[in-house]
Coordinates of N, CA and C in Angstrom, one line a residue:
X1 N 9.7 -33.6 6.6 CA 8.3 -33.1 6.8 C 7.6 -33.9 5.6
X2 N 8.2 -34.5 4.2 CA 7.5 -34.7 3.3 C 6.9 -36.2 3.4
X3 N 7.9 -36.8 4.4 CA 7.2 -38.3 4.6 C 6.1 -38.2 5.6
X4 N 5.9 -37.5 6.4 CA 4.7 -37.1 7.3 C 3.9 -37.0 6.6
X5 N 3.8 -35.8 5.7 CA 2.5 -35.1 5.1 C 2.0 -36.3 4.0
X6 N 2.9 -37.0 3.4 CA 2.5 -38.0 2.7 C 1.6 -39.3 3.3
X7 N 2.5 -39.6 4.4 CA 1.8 -40.7 5.5 C 0.4 -40.3 5.5
X8 N 0.1 -39.0 6.2 CA -1.3 -38.6 6.5 C -1.8 -38.3 5.4
X9 N -1.6 -37.9 4.1 CA -2.6 -37.7 3.0 C -3.2 -39.2 2.9
X10 N -2.2 -40.3 2.9 CA -2.5 -41.5 2.4 C -3.3 -42.3 3.4
X11 N -3.6 -41.8 4.8 CA -4.3 -42.2 5.5 C -5.7 -42.0 5.5
X12 N -6.1 -40.5 4.6 CA -7.2 -40.0 4.5 C -7.8 -40.5 3.2
X13 N -8.2 -41.7 3.2 CA -8.5 -42.2 1.8 C -10.0 -41.6 1.5
X14 N -10.6 -40.6 1.7 CA -11.5 -39.8 1.5 C -10.8 -38.7 0.6
X15 N -9.7 -38.4 0.8 CA -9.0 -37.4 -0.5 C -9.4 -38.3 -1.6
X16 N -8.7 -39.3 -2.0 CA -8.9 -40.1 -3.2 C -10.2 -40.3 -3.7
X17 N -11.3 -40.4 -2.9 CA -12.7 -41.0 -3.3 C -13.4 -39.4 -3.7
X18 N -12.8 -38.0 -3.7 CA -13.5 -37.0 -4.0 C -12.7 -36.8 -5.2
X19 N -13.5 -36.7 -6.8 CA -12.5 -36.7 -7.8 C -11.8 -35.1 -8.1
X20 N -12.4 -34.2 -7.5 CA -11.5 -33.0 -7.5 C -10.4 -32.7 -6.8
X21 N -10.6 -33.2 -5.6 CA -9.4 -33.4 -4.8 C -8.2 -34.0 -5.2
X22 N -8.8 -35.7 -5.8 CA -7.8 -36.5 -6.3 C -7.1 -35.9 -7.5
X23 N -7.8 -35.0 -8.6 CA -7.4 -34.4 -9.6 C -6.2 -33.4 -9.2
X24 N -6.7 -32.6 -8.2 CA -5.8 -31.5 -7.6 C -4.4 -32.2 -7.1
X25 N -4.4 -33.2 -6.3 CA -3.3 -34.1 -5.9 C -2.4 -34.6 -7.0
X26 N -3.2 -34.9 -7.9 CA -2.5 -35.8 -9.1 C -1.7 -34.8 -10.0
X27 N -2.4 -33.4 -9.8 CA -1.4 -32.3 -10.8 C -0.1 -31.7 -9.9
X28 N -0.1 -32.0 -9.0 CA 1.0 -31.6 -8.0 C 2.2 -32.5 -8.4
X29 N 3.4 -31.7 -8.1 CA 4.8 -32.5 -8.3 C 5.0 -32.9 -6.8
X30 N 4.2 -34.0 -6.7 CA 4.1 -34.7 -5.1 C 5.2 -35.9 -5.1
X31 N 5.7 -36.5 -6.3 CA 6.5 -37.7 -6.3 C 8.0 -37.5 -6.1
X32 N 8.7 -37.8 -5.4 CA 10.1 -37.6 -5.4 C 10.7 -38.5 -6.5
X33 N 11.4 -38.0 -6.9 CA 12.4 -39.1 -8.1 C 13.8 -38.9 -7.8
X34 N 14.4 -40.1 -8.4 CA 15.7 -40.7 -7.9 C 16.6 -39.5 -8.4
X35 N 16.6 -38.3 -9.6 CA 17.4 -37.4 -9.6 C 17.3 -36.3 -8.7
X36 N 16.7 -36.6 -7.5 CA 16.5 -35.7 -6.5 C 15.5 -34.4 -6.5
X37 N 14.7 -34.6 -7.5 CA 13.6 -33.7 -7.6 C 12.1 -34.2 -7.7
X38 N 10.9 -33.6 -8.1 CA 9.8 -34.0 -7.7 C 8.7 -34.2 -9.0
X39 N 7.8 -35.2 -9.3 CA 7.2 -35.3 -10.5 C 5.8 -35.3 -10.3
X40 N 5.0 -34.9 -11.4 CA 3.4 -35.2 -11.1 C 3.3 -36.8 -11.0
X41 N 2.6 -37.6 -10.4 CA 2.4 -38.9 -10.4 C 2.4 -39.3 -12.0
X42 N 1.7 -38.9 -12.9 CA 1.7 -39.3 -14.4 C 3.1 -39.3 -15.0
X43 N 4.0 -38.8 -14.5 CA 5.4 -38.9 -15.1 C 6.4 -39.3 -14.2
X44 N 5.8 -40.2 -13.3 CA 6.7 -41.2 -12.8 C 6.6 -42.6 -12.7
X45 N 7.4 -43.6 -12.2 CA 7.3 -45.0 -12.5 C 7.6 -45.7 -11.3
X46 N 7.4 -46.7 -10.7 CA 8.2 -47.5 -9.9 C 9.2 -48.4 -10.4
X47 N 10.3 -48.1 -10.5 CA 11.3 -48.8 -11.2 C 11.3 -50.2 -11.3
X48 N 11.4 -50.9 -12.3 CA 11.4 -52.3 -12.4 C 12.7 -52.6 -13.4
X49 N 12.9 -53.7 -13.4 CA 14.1 -54.2 -14.8 C 13.4 -54.1 -16.0
X50 N 12.3 -54.6 -16.2 CA 11.5 -54.5 -17.4 C 11.3 -53.1 -17.7
X51 N 11.0 -52.1 -16.9 CA 10.4 -50.9 -17.5 C 11.8 -50.0 -17.8
X52 N 13.0 -50.4 -16.8 CA 14.3 -49.8 -17.3 C 15.0 -50.1 -18.4
X53 N 14.7 -51.5 -18.8 CA 15.2 -52.0 -20.1 C 14.5 -51.2 -21.4
X54 N 13.3 -50.6 -21.4 CA 12.5 -49.7 -21.9 C 12.7 -48.3 -22.0
X55 N 12.8 -47.9 -21.0 CA 12.8 -46.4 -20.9 C 14.2 -46.0 -20.3
X56 N 15.2 -46.7 -20.3 CA 16.7 -46.6 -19.8 C 16.7 -46.3 -18.6
X57 N 17.8 -45.6 -18.0 CA 17.9 -45.3 -16.6 C 17.9 -44.0 -16.1
X58 N 16.7 -43.3 -16.9 CA 16.4 -42.0 -16.8 C 15.6 -41.7 -15.1
X59 N 16.7 -41.3 -14.4 CA 16.6 -41.2 -12.9 C 15.5 -40.2 -12.6
X60 N 15.1 -39.3 -13.7 CA 13.9 -38.3 -13.5 C 12.5 -38.9 -13.4
X61 N 12.4 -40.3 -13.9 CA 11.4 -41.2 -14.3 C 11.1 -42.0 -13.0
X62 N 12.0 -42.3 -12.1 CA 11.8 -43.4 -11.3 C 11.8 -42.8 -10.1
X63 N 10.5 -43.2 -9.0 CA 10.4 -42.9 -7.9 C 11.5 -43.1 -6.8
X64 N 11.7 -42.3 -6.1 CA 13.1 -42.3 -5.0 C 12.3 -43.1 -4.0
X65 N 12.5 -44.2 -3.6 CA 11.5 -44.9 -2.7 C 12.3 -44.7 -1.6
X66 N 13.5 -44.1 -1.4 CA 14.4 -43.8 0.1 C 13.6 -42.6 0.4
X67 N 12.8 -42.0 -0.1 CA 12.4 -40.6 0.3 C 10.9 -40.9 0.8
X68 N 10.4 -41.9 0.5 CA 8.8 -41.9 0.9 C 8.8 -43.2 2.1
X69 N 7.7 -43.1 2.9 CA 7.6 -44.0 3.7 C 7.0 -45.3 2.8
X70 N 7.5 -46.8 3.5 CA 7.4 -47.9 2.9 C 6.0 -48.5 3.2
X71 N 5.1 -47.9 3.7 CA 3.9 -48.8 4.2 C 2.7 -48.6 2.9
X72 N 2.0 -49.6 2.8 CA 1.4 -49.9 1.6 C 0.1 -48.8 1.6
X73 N -0.1 -47.9 2.4 CA -1.0 -47.2 2.4 C -0.5 -45.9 1.7
X74 N 1.0 -45.5 1.9 CA 1.5 -44.8 0.7 C 1.6 -45.1 -0.5
X75 N 2.3 -46.4 -0.8 CA 2.4 -46.8 -2.0 C 1.0 -47.0 -3.0
X76 N 0.0 -47.2 -2.2 CA -1.5 -47.3 -2.8 C -2.1 -46.0 -3.3
X77 N -1.9 -45.0 -2.3 CA -2.2 -43.6 -2.6 C -1.3 -43.3 -3.7
X78 N -0.4 -43.4 -3.9 CA 0.5 -42.6 -5.2 C 0.2 -43.3 -6.0
X79 N -0.2 -44.7 -6.2 CA -0.7 -45.5 -7.3 C -2.0 -44.9 -7.8
X80 N -3.0 -44.5 -6.9 CA -4.2 -44.3 -7.0 C -4.1 -42.9 -7.8
X81 N -3.0 -42.1 -7.1 CA -3.0 -40.6 -8.0 C -2.3 -40.8 -9.4
X82 N -1.8 -42.1 -9.6 CA -1.7 -42.1 -11.3 C -0.3 -42.6 -11.7
X83 N 0.5 -43.1 -10.4 CA 2.0 -43.5 -10.9 C 1.8 -44.6 -12.0
X84 N 2.9 -44.3 -13.0 CA 2.3 -45.0 -14.4 C 2.7 -46.3 -14.0
X85 N 2.0 -47.4 -14.4 CA 2.3 -48.7 -14.9 C 3.0 -49.0 -16.3
X86 N 2.4 -48.5 -17.2 CA 3.1 -48.6 -18.6 C 3.6 -47.0 -19.3
X87 N 4.6 -47.4 -20.1 CA 5.4 -46.2 -20.5 C 4.7 -45.2 -21.3
X88 N 4.7 -43.9 -21.0 CA 4.1 -42.9 -21.5 C 4.6 -42.8 -23.0
X89 N 3.9 -42.4 -24.2 CA 4.0 -42.3 -25.1 C 5.2 -41.4 -25.2
X90 N 5.3 -40.1 -24.8 CA 6.1 -38.9 -24.6 C 7.4 -39.4 -24.3
X91 N 7.3 -40.3 -23.3 CA 8.8 -40.8 -22.6 C 9.5 -41.8 -23.5
X92 N 8.6 -42.6 -24.2 CA 9.3 -43.6 -25.2 C 9.7 -42.9 -26.1
X93 N 9.2 -41.8 -26.8 CA 9.6 -41.2 -27.9 C 10.9 -40.2 -27.7
X94 N 10.7 -39.4 -26.5 CA 12.1 -39.2 -25.7 C 13.4 -40.2 -25.7
X95 N 13.1 -41.1 -25.3 CA 14.0 -42.5 -25.2 C 14.5 -42.7 -26.6
X96 N 13.9 -42.8 -27.8 CA 14.3 -43.3 -28.8 C 15.5 -42.4 -29.4
X97 N 14.8 -41.0 -29.1 CA 15.3 -40.0 -29.7 C 16.6 -39.8 -28.9
X98 N 16.7 -39.8 -27.7 CA 17.8 -39.6 -26.6 C 18.9 -40.6 -27.1
X99 N 18.3 -42.0 -27.3 CA 19.4 -43.1 -27.7 C 20.0 -42.7 -29.2
X100 N 19.6 -42.1 -30.1 CA 20.1 -41.3 -31.3 C 21.0 -40.5 -31.3
X101 N 20.7 -39.4 -30.1 CA 21.5 -38.7 -30.1 C 22.9 -39.0 -28.9
X102 N 22.6 -39.8 -28.4 CA 23.7 -40.2 -27.5 C 24.9 -41.2 -28.0
X103 N 24.2 -42.0 -29.0 CA 25.1 -43.3 -29.4 C 24.9 -43.4 -30.9
X104 N 26.2 -43.9 -31.6 CA 25.8 -44.3 -32.9 C 25.2 -45.5 -32.9
X105 N 24.5 -46.3 -34.3 CA 23.5 -47.0 -34.3 C 24.5 -48.5 -34.4
X106 N 25.2 -48.5 -33.3 CA 25.6 -50.0 -33.1 C 24.7 -50.9 -32.4
X107 N 24.7 -52.3 -32.3 CA 23.9 -53.2 -32.3 C 23.1 -53.2 -31.1
X108 N 23.9 -52.8 -29.9 CA 23.1 -52.3 -28.6 C 22.1 -51.3 -28.7
X109 N 22.5 -50.2 -29.6 CA 21.6 -49.0 -29.7 C 20.5 -49.5 -30.5
X110 N 20.6 -50.0 -31.3 CA 19.3 -50.2 -32.2 C 18.8 -51.3 -31.7
X111 N 19.1 -52.4 -30.6 CA 18.2 -53.0 -30.0 C 17.5 -52.5 -28.8
X112 N 17.9 -51.6 -28.4 CA 17.3 -50.6 -27.6 C 16.3 -49.9 -28.0
X113 N 16.5 -49.1 -29.2 CA 15.7 -48.3 -29.9 C 14.3 -49.3 -30.2
X114 N 14.8 -50.3 -30.8 CA 13.6 -51.4 -31.4 C 12.8 -51.6 -30.0
X115 N 13.4 -52.0 -29.0 CA 12.5 -52.6 -28.0 C 11.2 -51.2 -27.6
X116 N 12.1 -50.0 -27.4 CA 11.2 -48.9 -27.2 C 10.2 -48.7 -28.3
X117 N 10.6 -48.7 -29.3 CA 9.6 -48.3 -30.7 C 8.4 -49.5 -30.6
X118 N 8.7 -51.1 -30.2 CA 7.8 -51.6 -30.1 C 6.9 -51.4 -29.0
X119 N 7.5 -51.0 -27.8 CA 6.7 -50.5 -26.6 C 5.7 -49.5 -27.1
X120 N 6.1 -48.6 -28.0 CA 5.2 -47.5 -28.2 C 4.2 -48.1 -29.0
X121 N 4.6 -49.0 -29.9 CA 3.1 -49.8 -30.9 C 2.5 -50.6 -30.0
X122 N 3.1 -51.1 -29.0 CA 2.1 -51.9 -27.9 C 1.1 -50.9 -27.2
X123 N 1.6 -49.6 -26.8 CA 0.6 -48.9 -26.1 C 0.1 -48.1 -26.9
X124 N 0.0 -47.9 -28.0 CA -0.6 -47.1 -29.0 C -2.0 -46.6 -28.6
X125 N -2.9 -47.9 -28.8 CA -4.4 -47.5 -28.5 C -4.3 -46.7 -26.9
X126 N -4.0 -47.2 -26.1 CA -4.3 -47.3 -24.6 C -3.7 -45.7 -24.1
X127 N -2.6 -45.3 -25.1 CA -2.1 -43.9 -24.9 C -2.9 -42.8 -26.0
X128 N -3.8 -43.4 -26.7 CA -4.7 -42.6 -27.2 C -5.7 -41.8 -26.4
X129 N -6.1 -42.4 -25.4 CA -7.2 -42.1 -24.7 C -6.6 -40.9 -23.9
X130 N -5.5 -40.6 -23.5 CA -5.1 -39.6 -22.9 C -4.7 -38.5 -23.4
X131 N -4.8 -38.4 -24.7 CA -4.3 -37.4 -26.0 C -3.0 -37.2 -26.0
X132 N -2.2 -37.8 -25.5 CA -0.7 -37.4 -25.7 C -0.1 -38.5 -26.9
X133 N -0.7 -39.4 -27.3 CA -0.2 -40.1 -28.6 C 0.2 -39.1 -29.7
X134 N -0.9 -38.1 -30.5 CA -0.3 -37.5 -31.5 C 0.7 -36.5 -31.3
X135 N 0.6 -36.0 -30.1 CA 1.8 -35.1 -29.8 C 3.4 -36.0 -30.0
X136 N 3.3 -37.1 -29.3 CA 4.4 -37.7 -28.9 C 5.0 -38.3 -30.5
X137 N 3.9 -38.8 -31.4 CA 4.1 -39.2 -32.7 C 4.7 -38.2 -33.5
X138 N 4.4 -36.8 -33.5 CA 4.6 -35.9 -34.4 C 6.0 -35.7 -34.1
X139 N 6.6 -35.6 -32.9 CA 7.8 -35.5 -32.5 C 8.6 -36.6 -33.4
X140 N 8.2 -37.6 -33.2 CA 9.1 -38.9 -33.5 C 9.0 -38.7 -35.0
X141 N 8.0 -38.0 -36.2 CA 7.9 -38.3 -37.2 C 9.0 -37.5 -38.1
X142 N 9.5 -36.2 -37.3 CA 10.7 -35.7 -37.8 C 11.9 -36.0 -37.6
X143 N 12.1 -37.1 -36.4 CA 13.3 -37.1 -35.9 C 14.1 -38.0 -36.3
X144 N 15.4 -38.0 -36.5 CA 16.4 -38.9 -37.0 C 17.0 -39.4 -36.0
X145 N 16.1 -40.9 -36.0 CA 16.5 -41.6 -34.9 C 16.2 -43.0 -35.4
X146 N 15.8 -43.5 -36.2 CA 15.4 -45.1 -36.6 C 16.8 -45.5 -37.6
X147 N 17.1 -46.9 -37.1 CA 18.6 -47.5 -37.9 C 18.0 -48.0 -39.3
X148 N 18.8 -48.0 -40.1 CA 18.6 -48.6 -41.3 C 19.4 -49.8 -41.5
X149 N 19.1 -51.0 -42.3 CA 19.8 -52.1 -42.6 C 21.3 -51.8 -43.0
X150 N 22.4 -52.3 -42.8 CA 23.7 -51.8 -43.4 C 24.1 -50.8 -43.0
X151 N 23.7 -49.9 -42.4 CA 24.2 -48.6 -41.8 C 24.7 -48.8 -40.5
X152 N 25.8 -48.6 -40.1 CA 26.0 -48.6 -38.6 C 26.4 -47.1 -38.4
X153 N 26.5 -46.2 -39.3 CA 27.0 -45.0 -39.0 C 26.0 -43.9 -38.8
X154 N 24.8 -44.1 -39.5 CA 24.0 -42.9 -39.3 C 22.7 -43.3 -38.8
X155 N 21.8 -42.7 -38.0 CA 20.4 -42.9 -37.9 C 19.7 -42.2 -39.1
X156 N 18.3 -42.8 -39.3 CA 17.6 -42.0 -40.3 C 15.9 -41.5 -39.9
X157 N 15.5 -40.7 -40.5 CA 14.4 -40.0 -40.1 C 13.5 -41.5 -40.8
X158 N 12.2 -41.7 -40.6 CA 10.9 -42.6 -40.4 C 10.9 -42.6 -42.1
X159 N 10.7 -41.0 -42.7 CA 10.5 -41.1 -43.9 C 11.2 -41.2 -45.0
X160 N 12.5 -41.6 -44.6 CA 13.5 -42.2 -45.7 C 13.7 -43.8 -45.7
X161 N 13.1 -44.2 -44.8 CA 12.9 -45.8 -44.9 C 12.0 -46.4 -45.2
X162 N 12.4 -47.9 -45.7 CA 11.2 -48.6 -46.1 C 10.8 -49.5 -45.1
X163 N 9.8 -50.0 -45.1 CA 9.4 -51.1 -43.9 C 9.9 -52.2 -44.4
X164 N 10.3 -53.3 -43.3 CA 10.9 -54.5 -43.7 C 10.2 -55.3 -44.2
X165 N 8.7 -55.2 -44.6 CA 8.1 -56.1 -45.2 C 8.0 -56.0 -46.6
X166 N 8.3 -54.8 -46.8 CA 8.9 -54.5 -48.3 C 10.2 -54.7 -48.9
X167 N 11.1 -55.1 -48.0 CA 12.5 -55.1 -48.1 C 12.9 -55.9 -49.5
X168 N 12.2 -56.9 -49.9 CA 12.8 -57.7 -50.9 C 12.5 -57.0 -52.2
X169 N 11.4 -56.2 -52.3 CA 11.3 -55.7 -53.5 C 12.0 -54.1 -53.6
X170 N 12.6 -53.6 -52.1 CA 13.3 -52.3 -52.5 C 14.5 -52.3 -51.9
X171 N 15.3 -53.3 -51.4 CA 16.5 -53.8 -51.0 C 17.6 -53.0 -51.8
X172 N 17.5 -53.1 -53.1 CA 18.7 -52.6 -53.8 C 18.7 -51.2 -54.1
X173 N 17.3 -50.4 -53.8 CA 17.1 -49.2 -54.1 C 17.2 -48.0 -53.0
X174 N 16.6 -48.7 -52.2 CA 16.5 -47.8 -50.6 C 16.8 -48.5 -49.5
X175 N 17.0 -47.6 -48.4 CA 17.2 -48.0 -47.3 C 16.0 -48.7 -46.6
X176 N 16.3 -49.5 -45.7 CA 15.4 -50.3 -44.9 C 15.5 -50.3 -43.8
X177 N 14.3 -50.4 -42.7 CA 14.3 -50.0 -41.4 C 14.7 -51.3 -40.9
X178 N 15.7 -51.4 -39.7 CA 16.4 -52.3 -39.1 C 15.8 -52.8 -38.0
X179 N 14.4 -53.1 -37.7 CA 13.7 -53.3 -36.9 C 13.0 -54.5 -37.3

């Protein structure tokens, strides 16, 4: 039934043209995800290798393309409802915290965390526009999810580390962020 419904909605372009109807549709958990559940368009992504490197294999974020019609009208309709093209700040912060909770700070985990952190930095200004940035950053501020140079055993909170550009001055006295 979903396949026919989403196909019918996609074929009525006036739904997208009306702001209130578009907002209503965008607020619904209308996108099937690979974990078997449903998500709002703003909490879903078309899976790509590049995004998966940054966000991990979180099936709750990836659109389940096997459950939607393959027509251009449907994919365009879902895109216009707000399927994300760039990672949301909240998803990036969740990813960093998740890496630290699941893995010790070995090289692979450090690099995955670094990639995610720099994606958060790159999207900083654009994610401020939707108001999610401060909430996401506040979760990150207290999280123990940053690697320190020379410490392959423990993750650290941001407030306990010095920035790499200050490393020469503080290396013998403090921990340095390993990004």
